[in-house]
Amino acid sequence: MQNSFTEENYLKIIHALSGRDGGEVSTNALAESTATRAASVTDMLRKLAEKGLINYKKYQGVTLTEQGEKVAIKVIRKHRLWEVFLVEKLGFGWDEVHDIAEELEHIPSEVLVEKLDTFLGHPKFDPHGDPIPDAKGNLTEPDYKVLTDVQIGEKVRMMGVLDHAPSFLQHLDRSGIKLGSIIQVKEINEYDKSASVQIDGGESLFISLEVSKNLLVQRR
Amino acid sequence: MQNSFTEENYLKIIHALSGRDGGEVSTNALAESTATRAASVTDMLRKLAEKGLINYKKYQGVTLTEQGEKVAIKVIRKHRLWEVFLVEKLGFGWDEVHDIAEELEHIPSEVLVEKLDTFLGHPKFDPHGDPIPDAKGNLTEPDYKVLTDVQIGEKVRMMGVLDHAPSFLQHLDRSGIKLGSIIQVKEINEYDKSASVQIDGGESLFISLEVSKNLLVQRR
DNA sequence: TAAAAAATTTAGACTAGGCTAAATTTTTTT
DNA sequence: AAAAAAATTTAGCCTAGTCTAAATTTTTTA
């Protein structure tokens, strides 16, 4: 049996919200992420539970079943592959692709996904640095750290973002920060935790705590 | 105001069924093409008429308004561009792409279509030889003729198909007939109108009337 | 040209997804 | 450990798109 566009979205969002530990997701959190009301979420949860895609007991929050997890990961794989296509092949900016990929991710066809993957050269990461699940559904989240956890003087490599909002990505563009950039933390302002950093050995700039919190980096 | 997936499909089908003359399309014809019942078609026609996309008077059949025509042609443009992508870039066969393009054609985003068009090198025809409308919505149907109208001895170039069914396209594959092939009509059997033809100066083969009727060709 | 057949529309109902308001359960505060 | 607050579910309703059965209009045929 096929899952609808809407069902796939719920599963994807439950996956995202339950984090690496696979913890329970609340009705209200889902209502916010799906931009619907809690009552509507409850209805959908009953339905997904009936299909065996989630574990749901009234008032207890939900987790994905193994089957639901599978579906969610397939959707994520498609989303991220399409993002690579849009950026690498069509020339979109990394700040422009989310909404379009949100549509493309629901196009059904296993063979389409695999041919797209081959065409793109089996990329391992999407344009935001997020890992792309393989065809078997294995998704290994690399354990990057957030820039706020980097010591003064340390040099790290920018590997991804936590916030995917266009405005944030555009801000990074204007700051010259992109995937792969080497970031050296020069100084941290005690008062507001803003940081002075040097990008790719070039000029220094200040970045706010808000920005630091959304940058994923890796020690080199 | 945005048109739904379903509305776009109706407009596309009305366009296809009203032919080059833009003649009226009947409720029953639409019911058959949309795989729904006549009563459902009537409901949708009322709705499309209200939106100013079709000219509809009860019991009279429908035609597209200028606005409806525009929408239909945009959908056709997207469909055909995606087909080119699927065949040229992803390596699908021409018999495999229809259903997938049927989904992709409804992905909204003007800029996506234009970037796709550029990526593909502004193709003028899709993998079945159908013309691709330009970005302004100009669609010029080349006036090919059907193979049944070709005289014995004539050499023509295969330019397109009328039937897009996978089984028909696969039959052509097995016969070695593809877009651009040179077809010379050697003989026509009076009894069943089957023809003996030579493909690209190679070996001769018989093709049934059914096949001839669905091959679009051009005098050279 | 009237009767029969075919095509089309209307009426009433259903499913997916969503909403508001009210009821219920869980959690947090005194 | 009550009372208050927050979260969640239930009840009843709505829209898009579809369906069946019945009614109506158009077309065909005798």
Coordinates of C-alpha atoms (C1' of nucleotides) in Angstrom, one line a residue:
Chain A
M1 CA 0.0 0.0 0.0
Q2 CA 1.2 3.5 -1.0
N3 CA 1.6 6.3 1.5
S4 CA 0.2 9.7 0.7
F5 CA 2.2 12.9 0.4
T6 CA 0.8 14.0 3.7
E7 CA 1.6 10.7 5.5
E8 CA 5.2 10.8 4.2
N9 CA 5.5 14.3 5.5
Y10 CA 4.4 13.3 9.0
L11 CA 6.8 10.4 9.0
K12 CA 9.7 12.6 7.9
I13 CA 8.9 15.2 10.5
I14 CA 8.5 12.6 13.3
H15 CA 11.9 11.3 12.3
A16 CA 13.5 14.7 12.4
L17 CA 11.9 15.6 15.8
S18 CA 12.7 12.3 17.5
G19 CA 16.4 13.0 17.1
R20 CA 19.2 10.5 17.2
D21 CA 17.8 8.8 20.3
G22 CA 14.5 8.0 18.6
G23 CA 12.6 9.6 21.5
E24 CA 8.9 10.3 21.7
V25 CA 7.5 13.2 19.7
S26 CA 4.6 15.2 21.1
T27 CA 1.4 16.1 19.3
N28 CA 2.0 19.8 19.8
A29 CA 5.5 19.6 18.3
L30 CA 4.0 17.9 15.2
A31 CA 1.3 20.5 15.0
E32 CA 3.9 23.2 14.9
S33 CA 6.1 21.5 12.4
T34 CA 3.3 20.5 10.0
A35 CA 1.6 23.9 10.4
T36 CA -1.6 22.3 11.4
R37 CA -3.6 22.1 14.6
A38 CA -3.1 19.5 17.3
A39 CA -6.6 18.0 16.7
S40 CA -5.6 17.3 13.1
V41 CA -2.4 15.7 14.2
T42 CA -4.2 13.4 16.5
D43 CA -6.4 12.2 13.6
M44 CA -3.3 11.5 11.4
L45 CA -1.6 9.7 14.3
R46 CA -4.5 7.3 14.6
K47 CA -4.2 6.6 10.9
L48 CA -0.5 6.1 10.9
A49 CA -0.7 3.9 13.9
E50 CA -3.3 1.8 12.1
K51 CA -1.0 1.4 9.2
G52 CA 1.7 0.2 11.5
L53 CA 4.0 3.1 10.7
I54 CA 4.2 4.6 14.2
N55 CA 3.9 3.5 17.9
Y56 CA 1.1 5.6 19.4
K57 CA -0.8 5.5 22.6
K58 CA -3.1 8.3 23.5
Y59 CA -1.5 11.1 25.4
Q60 CA 1.9 9.4 25.2
G61 CA 3.6 10.8 22.1
V62 CA 4.8 8.8 19.2
T63 CA 7.8 7.0 17.8
L64 CA 8.4 5.5 14.4
T65 CA 8.1 1.7 13.9
E66 CA 10.8 0.0 12.0
Q67 CA 8.6 0.2 8.9
G68 CA 7.8 3.9 9.5
E69 CA 11.5 4.6 9.9
K70 CA 12.2 3.0 6.5
V71 CA 9.6 5.1 4.8
A72 CA 11.0 8.3 6.5
I73 CA 14.5 7.5 5.4
K74 CA 13.5 6.9 1.8
V75 CA 11.8 10.3 1.8
I76 CA 14.9 11.9 3.3
R77 CA 17.1 10.2 0.7
K78 CA 15.0 11.5 -2.1
H79 CA 14.9 15.0 -0.6
R80 CA 18.7 15.2 -0.3
L81 CA 19.4 13.7 -3.7
W82 CA 17.1 16.2 -5.4
E83 CA 18.8 19.0 -3.5
V84 CA 22.1 17.9 -4.9
F85 CA 20.6 17.8 -8.3
L86 CA 19.1 21.3 -8.0
V87 CA 22.4 22.8 -6.8
E88 CA 25.0 20.8 -8.7
K89 CA 23.2 20.4 -12.0
L90 CA 20.6 23.2 -12.3
G91 CA 22.7 25.9 -10.5
F92 CA 20.3 26.8 -7.7
G93 CA 21.8 28.4 -4.5
W94 CA 21.7 26.3 -1.4
D95 CA 19.2 28.8 0.0
E96 CA 16.8 28.2 -2.8
V97 CA 16.3 24.5 -3.0
H98 CA 14.4 23.5 0.1
D99 CA 10.8 24.1 -1.0
I100 CA 11.3 22.5 -4.4
A101 CA 12.9 19.4 -2.9
E102 CA 10.0 19.3 -0.5
E103 CA 7.8 18.6 -3.6
L104 CA 10.2 16.4 -5.5
E105 CA 10.8 14.1 -2.5
H106 CA 7.3 12.7 -2.9
I107 CA 7.6 11.6 -6.5
P108 CA 7.2 7.8 -6.3
S109 CA 9.6 5.5 -8.2
E110 CA 12.4 3.5 -6.7
V111 CA 14.1 3.3 -10.1
L112 CA 14.0 7.1 -10.5
V113 CA 15.8 7.6 -7.2
E114 CA 18.5 5.1 -8.0
K115 CA 19.1 6.5 -11.5
L116 CA 19.2 10.0 -10.1
D117 CA 21.7 8.8 -7.5
T118 CA 23.9 7.3 -10.2
F119 CA 23.6 10.4 -12.3
L120 CA 24.8 12.5 -9.4
G121 CA 27.7 10.1 -8.7
H122 CA 26.4 8.7 -5.5
P123 CA 26.9 11.8 -3.4
K124 CA 27.3 11.3 0.4
F125 CA 26.1 14.7 1.5
D126 CA 23.6 17.2 0.3
P127 CA 24.3 20.9 -0.3
H128 CA 23.8 21.7 3.4
G129 CA 26.2 19.0 4.6
D130 CA 23.4 16.6 5.6
P131 CA 24.2 12.9 5.0
I132 CA 22.3 11.1 2.3
P133 CA 21.0 7.7 3.3
D134 CA 22.2 4.9 1.0
A135 CA 19.8 2.8 -1.1
K136 CA 19.5 0.3 1.6
G137 CA 18.3 2.9 4.1
N138 CA 21.5 3.2 6.1
L139 CA 21.8 6.8 7.5
T140 CA 24.9 7.5 9.5
E141 CA 24.8 10.9 11.1
P142 CA 28.4 12.1 11.4
D143 CA 29.1 13.5 14.8
Y144 CA 30.1 17.0 14.0
K145 CA 30.2 19.6 16.8
V146 CA 28.6 23.0 16.9
L147 CA 30.9 26.0 16.6
T148 CA 30.0 27.2 20.1
D149 CA 31.9 24.1 21.4
V150 CA 35.1 25.1 19.7
Q151 CA 38.0 26.5 21.8
I152 CA 39.7 29.8 21.1
G153 CA 42.5 29.2 18.7
E154 CA 41.1 26.0 17.3
K155 CA 40.9 25.6 13.5
V156 CA 37.9 23.6 12.3
R157 CA 36.3 22.8 9.0
M158 CA 32.7 23.9 8.3
M159 CA 30.7 20.8 7.6
G160 CA 27.0 21.7 7.8
V161 CA 24.2 23.8 9.2
L162 CA 21.5 23.2 11.7
D163 CA 19.2 25.9 10.5
H164 CA 18.2 25.6 6.8
A165 CA 16.4 28.9 6.6
P166 CA 17.2 30.9 3.4
S167 CA 17.9 34.0 5.4
F168 CA 20.5 32.1 7.5
L169 CA 22.2 30.6 4.4
Q170 CA 22.2 33.9 2.6
H171 CA 23.9 35.4 5.7
L172 CA 26.6 32.8 5.5
D173 CA 27.0 33.5 1.8
R174 CA 27.6 37.2 2.5
S175 CA 30.1 36.2 5.2
G176 CA 32.0 34.0 2.9
I177 CA 31.3 30.9 5.0
K178 CA 30.6 27.8 3.0
L179 CA 30.9 24.0 3.3
G180 CA 34.6 23.2 3.6
S181 CA 35.6 26.6 4.8
I182 CA 38.3 26.6 7.5
I183 CA 37.2 28.6 10.5
Q184 CA 39.6 29.7 13.2
V185 CA 38.1 31.0 16.4
K186 CA 40.1 34.1 17.4
E187 CA 38.2 35.4 20.3
I188 CA 34.9 35.0 22.1
N189 CA 33.1 38.0 23.6
E190 CA 32.1 37.1 27.2
Y191 CA 29.1 39.4 27.2
D192 CA 27.1 38.2 24.3
K193 CA 29.1 35.1 23.3
S194 CA 29.7 36.5 19.8
A195 CA 32.9 35.3 18.2
S196 CA 35.6 36.7 16.1
V197 CA 36.6 34.2 13.5
Q198 CA 38.9 34.0 10.5
I199 CA 37.6 32.3 7.4
D200 CA 40.0 30.4 5.1
G201 CA 42.9 32.3 6.5
G202 CA 41.4 35.5 5.1
E203 CA 39.9 38.4 6.9
S204 CA 38.3 38.2 10.3
L205 CA 34.6 38.7 11.0
F206 CA 32.3 38.7 13.9
I207 CA 29.6 36.1 14.2
S208 CA 26.8 36.1 16.7
L209 CA 26.0 33.3 19.1
E210 CA 22.9 32.6 17.0
V211 CA 25.1 31.9 14.0
S212 CA 27.6 29.9 16.0
K213 CA 24.9 27.7 17.3
N214 CA 23.9 26.7 13.8
L215 CA 27.2 25.9 12.3
L216 CA 28.4 22.3 12.3
V217 CA 32.1 21.9 12.3
Q218 CA 34.8 19.2 12.5
R219 CA 38.2 19.3 14.1
R220 CA 40.9 18.8 11.4
Chain B
M1 CA -4.4 31.6 -7.4
Q2 CA -2.7 28.2 -7.8
N3 CA -4.3 25.3 -9.7
S4 CA -4.4 21.9 -8.2
F5 CA -2.7 18.8 -9.5
T6 CA -6.2 17.6 -10.6
E7 CA -7.2 20.8 -12.3
E8 CA -3.9 20.9 -14.2
N9 CA -4.6 17.4 -15.4
Y10 CA -8.1 18.3 -16.7
L11 CA -6.7 21.3 -18.6
K12 CA -3.9 19.2 -20.1
I13 CA -6.4 16.5 -21.2
I14 CA -8.9 19.0 -22.6
H15 CA -6.1 20.5 -24.6
A16 CA -5.1 17.1 -25.9
L17 CA -8.6 16.1 -26.8
S18 CA -9.6 19.3 -28.5
G19 CA -7.0 18.8 -31.1
R20 CA -5.5 21.3 -33.4
D21 CA -8.8 23.0 -34.2
G22 CA -9.6 23.6 -30.5
G23 CA -12.9 21.9 -30.8
E24 CA -15.4 21.1 -28.0
V25 CA -14.5 18.2 -25.7
S26 CA -17.3 16.0 -24.4
T27 CA -17.9 15.1 -20.8
N28 CA -17.7 11.4 -21.6
A29 CA -14.4 11.7 -23.4
L30 CA -13.0 13.5 -20.3
A31 CA -14.4 10.8 -18.0
E32 CA -12.5 8.2 -20.1
S33 CA -9.3 10.1 -20.2
T34 CA -9.2 11.0 -16.6
A35 CA -10.4 7.5 -15.5
T36 CA -13.3 9.0 -13.5
R37 CA -17.0 9.0 -14.0
A38 CA -19.0 11.5 -16.0
A39 CA -20.6 12.9 -12.9
S40 CA -17.3 13.7 -11.4
V41 CA -16.2 15.4 -14.6
T42 CA -19.3 17.6 -14.6
D43 CA -18.4 18.8 -11.1
M44 CA -14.9 19.7 -12.1
L45 CA -16.1 21.4 -15.2
R46 CA -18.3 23.7 -13.2
K47 CA -15.3 24.5 -11.0
L48 CA -12.9 25.2 -13.9
A49 CA -15.5 27.4 -15.6
E50 CA -15.9 29.4 -12.4
K51 CA -12.1 30.0 -12.4
G52 CA -12.3 31.2 -16.0
L53 CA -10.2 28.4 -17.3
I54 CA -12.7 26.8 -19.6
N55 CA -15.8 27.8 -21.6
Y56 CA -18.6 25.6 -20.5
K57 CA -22.3 25.5 -21.0
K58 CA -24.3 22.6 -19.8
Y59 CA -24.6 19.7 -22.3
Q60 CA -22.5 21.6 -24.8
G61 CA -19.0 20.3 -24.2
V62 CA -16.0 22.5 -23.2
T63 CA -13.1 24.4 -24.8
L64 CA -10.2 26.1 -23.1
T65 CA -10.2 29.8 -22.5
E66 CA -7.0 31.7 -23.3
Q67 CA -6.1 31.5 -19.7
G68 CA -6.8 27.8 -19.5
E69 CA -4.8 27.2 -22.7
K70 CA -1.8 28.9 -21.0
V71 CA -1.9 26.7 -18.0
A72 CA -2.3 23.6 -20.2
I73 CA 0.7 24.5 -22.3
K74 CA 2.8 25.2 -19.2
V75 CA 2.0 21.7 -17.9
I76 CA 2.9 20.2 -21.3
R77 CA 6.1 22.1 -21.4
K78 CA 7.1 20.7 -18.0
H79 CA 6.0 17.2 -18.9
R80 CA 8.1 17.1 -22.1
L81 CA 11.2 18.7 -20.5
W82 CA 11.1 16.2 -17.7
E83 CA 10.9 13.4 -20.3
V84 CA 14.0 14.7 -22.0
F85 CA 15.7 14.8 -18.6
L86 CA 14.7 11.3 -17.8
V87 CA 15.8 9.8 -21.1
E88 CA 18.9 12.0 -21.9
K89 CA 20.3 12.4 -18.4
L90 CA 19.1 9.5 -16.4
G91 CA 19.1 6.8 -19.1
F92 CA 15.5 5.8 -19.0
G93 CA 14.0 4.2 -22.1
W94 CA 11.4 6.3 -24.1
D95 CA 8.8 3.6 -23.0
E96 CA 9.4 4.2 -19.3
V97 CA 9.1 7.9 -18.7
H98 CA 5.5 8.7 -19.2
D99 CA 4.2 7.9 -15.7
I100 CA 7.1 9.6 -13.9
A101 CA 6.8 12.8 -16.1
E102 CA 3.1 12.7 -15.2
E103 CA 4.1 13.4 -11.6
L104 CA 7.0 15.8 -12.3
E105 CA 4.9 18.0 -14.5
H106 CA 2.9 19.2 -11.5
I107 CA 5.9 20.5 -9.5
P108 CA 5.4 24.2 -9.2
S109 CA 8.2 26.7 -9.8
E110 CA 8.7 28.7 -12.9
V111 CA 12.4 29.0 -12.2
L112 CA 12.8 25.3 -11.9
V113 CA 11.4 24.8 -15.4
E114 CA 13.6 27.4 -16.9
K115 CA 16.7 26.1 -15.2
L116 CA 15.9 22.6 -16.3
D117 CA 15.3 23.9 -19.9
T118 CA 18.7 25.5 -19.9
F119 CA 20.4 22.5 -18.4
L120 CA 19.0 20.3 -21.1
G121 CA 20.1 22.8 -23.8
H122 CA 16.7 24.1 -24.8
P123 CA 15.5 21.0 -26.5
K124 CA 12.8 21.5 -29.2
F125 CA 11.3 17.9 -29.0
D126 CA 10.8 15.3 -26.4
P127 CA 11.9 11.7 -26.7
H128 CA 8.7 10.8 -28.6
G129 CA 9.2 13.6 -31.1
D130 CA 6.5 15.8 -29.5
P131 CA 7.4 19.6 -29.7
I132 CA 8.2 21.4 -26.5
P133 CA 6.4 24.7 -26.0
D134 CA 8.8 27.6 -25.4
A135 CA 9.0 29.6 -22.2
K136 CA 6.5 32.1 -23.7
G137 CA 4.0 29.4 -24.3
N138 CA 4.3 29.1 -28.1
L139 CA 3.6 25.6 -29.2
T140 CA 4.0 24.9 -32.9
E141 CA 2.9 21.5 -34.0
P142 CA 5.0 20.4 -37.0
D143 CA 2.8 19.0 -39.7
Y144 CA 4.2 15.5 -40.0
K145 CA 2.2 12.9 -41.9
V146 CA 1.2 9.4 -40.8
L147 CA 3.1 6.5 -42.4
T148 CA -0.2 5.2 -44.0
D149 CA -0.1 8.3 -46.2
V150 CA 3.2 7.5 -47.7
Q151 CA 3.4 6.2 -51.3
I152 CA 5.2 3.0 -52.2
G153 CA 8.9 3.8 -52.9
E154 CA 9.0 6.9 -50.9
K155 CA 11.7 7.4 -48.3
V156 CA 10.7 9.3 -45.2
R157 CA 12.2 10.1 -41.8
M158 CA 10.6 8.9 -38.6
M159 CA 9.7 12.0 -36.5
G160 CA 7.3 10.9 -33.8
V161 CA 4.6 8.6 -32.6
L162 CA 0.9 9.0 -32.0
D163 CA 0.6 6.2 -29.5
H164 CA 2.8 6.6 -26.4
A165 CA 1.9 3.2 -24.9
P166 CA 5.0 1.4 -23.6
S167 CA 4.0 -1.7 -25.5
F168 CA 4.0 0.2 -28.8
L169 CA 7.3 1.9 -28.1
Q170 CA 8.9 -1.4 -27.1
H171 CA 7.6 -2.9 -30.3
L172 CA 9.3 -0.2 -32.3
D173 CA 12.5 -0.8 -30.3
R174 CA 12.4 -4.5 -31.3
S175 CA 11.9 -3.5 -34.9
G176 CA 14.8 -1.1 -34.9
I177 CA 12.6 1.9 -35.6
K178 CA 13.6 5.1 -33.7
L179 CA 13.4 8.8 -34.1
G180 CA 15.4 9.8 -37.1
S181 CA 15.2 6.4 -38.8
I182 CA 14.8 6.5 -42.6
I183 CA 11.9 4.4 -43.6
Q184 CA 11.3 3.3 -47.2
V185 CA 8.0 1.8 -48.1
K186 CA 8.6 -1.2 -50.3
E187 CA 5.2 -2.7 -50.7
I188 CA 1.7 -2.4 -49.3
N189 CA -0.4 -5.5 -48.9
E190 CA -3.8 -4.8 -50.3
Y191 CA -5.6 -7.2 -48.1
D192 CA -4.7 -6.0 -44.6
K193 CA -2.8 -2.8 -45.5
S194 CA 0.3 -4.1 -43.8
A195 CA 3.5 -2.7 -45.2
S196 CA 6.9 -4.0 -46.1
V197 CA 9.5 -1.3 -45.2
Q198 CA 13.2 -1.0 -45.1
I199 CA 14.7 0.8 -42.1
D200 CA 17.9 2.8 -42.5
G201 CA 18.7 1.0 -45.7
G202 CA 19.1 -2.2 -43.7
E203 CA 16.8 -5.2 -43.6
S204 CA 13.2 -5.2 -44.6
L205 CA 10.4 -5.9 -42.2
F206 CA 6.6 -6.0 -42.1
I207 CA 4.6 -3.6 -40.1
S208 CA 0.9 -3.8 -39.5
L209 CA -1.6 -1.1 -40.3
E210 CA -1.9 -0.5 -36.6
V211 CA 1.7 0.4 -36.4
S212 CA 1.7 2.5 -39.6
K213 CA -1.2 4.5 -38.3
N214 CA 0.9 5.6 -35.2
L215 CA 4.1 6.6 -36.9
L216 CA 4.7 10.2 -37.8
V217 CA 7.1 10.8 -40.6
Q218 CA 8.4 13.6 -42.8
R219 CA 9.3 13.6 -46.5
R220 CA 13.1 14.3 -46.8
Chain C
dT1 C1' -41.1 13.3 -35.7
dA2 C1' -42.0 10.5 -31.8
dA3 C1' -39.8 7.0 -29.3
dA4 C1' -35.5 4.9 -27.8
dA5 C1' -30.8 5.4 -26.8
dA6 C1' -27.0 7.9 -25.4
dA7 C1' -25.0 11.6 -23.0
dT8 C1' -25.0 14.7 -19.3
dT9 C1' -26.3 16.7 -15.0
dT10 C1' -28.3 16.6 -10.2
dA11 C1' -28.8 14.6 -5.7
dG12 C1' -26.9 12.6 -2.0
dA13 C1' -23.0 10.1 0.0
dC14 C1' -18.0 9.0 0.9
dT15 C1' -12.7 9.6 2.1
dA16 C1' -8.6 12.4 3.1
dG17 C1' -7.1 16.1 5.6
dG18 C1' -8.0 20.0 8.0
dC19 C1' -10.6 23.2 11.5
dT20 C1' -13.0 25.1 16.0
dA21 C1' -14.8 24.4 20.4
dA22 C1' -15.5 21.5 24.2
dA23 C1' -14.0 17.6 27.0
dT24 C1' -10.5 15.0 29.1
dT25 C1' -5.9 13.7 30.7
dT26 C1' -1.4 14.9 32.2
dT27 C1' 1.8 18.1 34.2
dT28 C1' 3.0 21.8 37.0
dT29 C1' 2.3 24.9 40.8
dT30 C1' 1.1 26.3 44.9
Chain D
dA1 C1' -2.2 16.8 47.2
dA2 C1' -5.3 20.0 45.4
dA3 C1' -5.9 23.5 42.0
dA4 C1' -4.4 25.6 37.9
dA5 C1' -2.3 25.2 33.5
dA6 C1' -0.9 22.8 29.6
dA7 C1' -1.4 19.2 26.4
dT8 C1' -4.2 16.1 24.0
dT9 C1' -8.3 14.0 22.3
dT10 C1' -13.2 14.0 20.9
dA11 C1' -17.2 15.8 18.5
dG12 C1' -19.0 18.0 14.8
dC13 C1' -18.2 20.5 10.7
dC14 C1' -15.8 21.9 6.1
dT15 C1' -13.6 21.4 1.2
dA16 C1' -11.7 18.8 -2.8
dG17 C1' -12.5 15.2 -5.5
dT18 C1' -14.8 11.1 -6.2
dC19 C1' -18.8 7.8 -6.6
dT20 C1' -23.8 5.7 -7.6
dA21 C1' -28.4 6.2 -8.8
dA22 C1' -31.9 8.9 -10.5
dA23 C1' -33.4 12.8 -13.4
dT24 C1' -32.9 15.4 -17.5
dT25 C1' -31.4 16.8 -22.1
dT26 C1' -29.6 15.8 -26.6
dT27 C1' -29.1 12.7 -30.3
dT28 C1' -30.3 8.9 -33.1
dT29 C1' -33.3 5.9 -35.1
dA30 C1' -37.2 3.8 -36.8

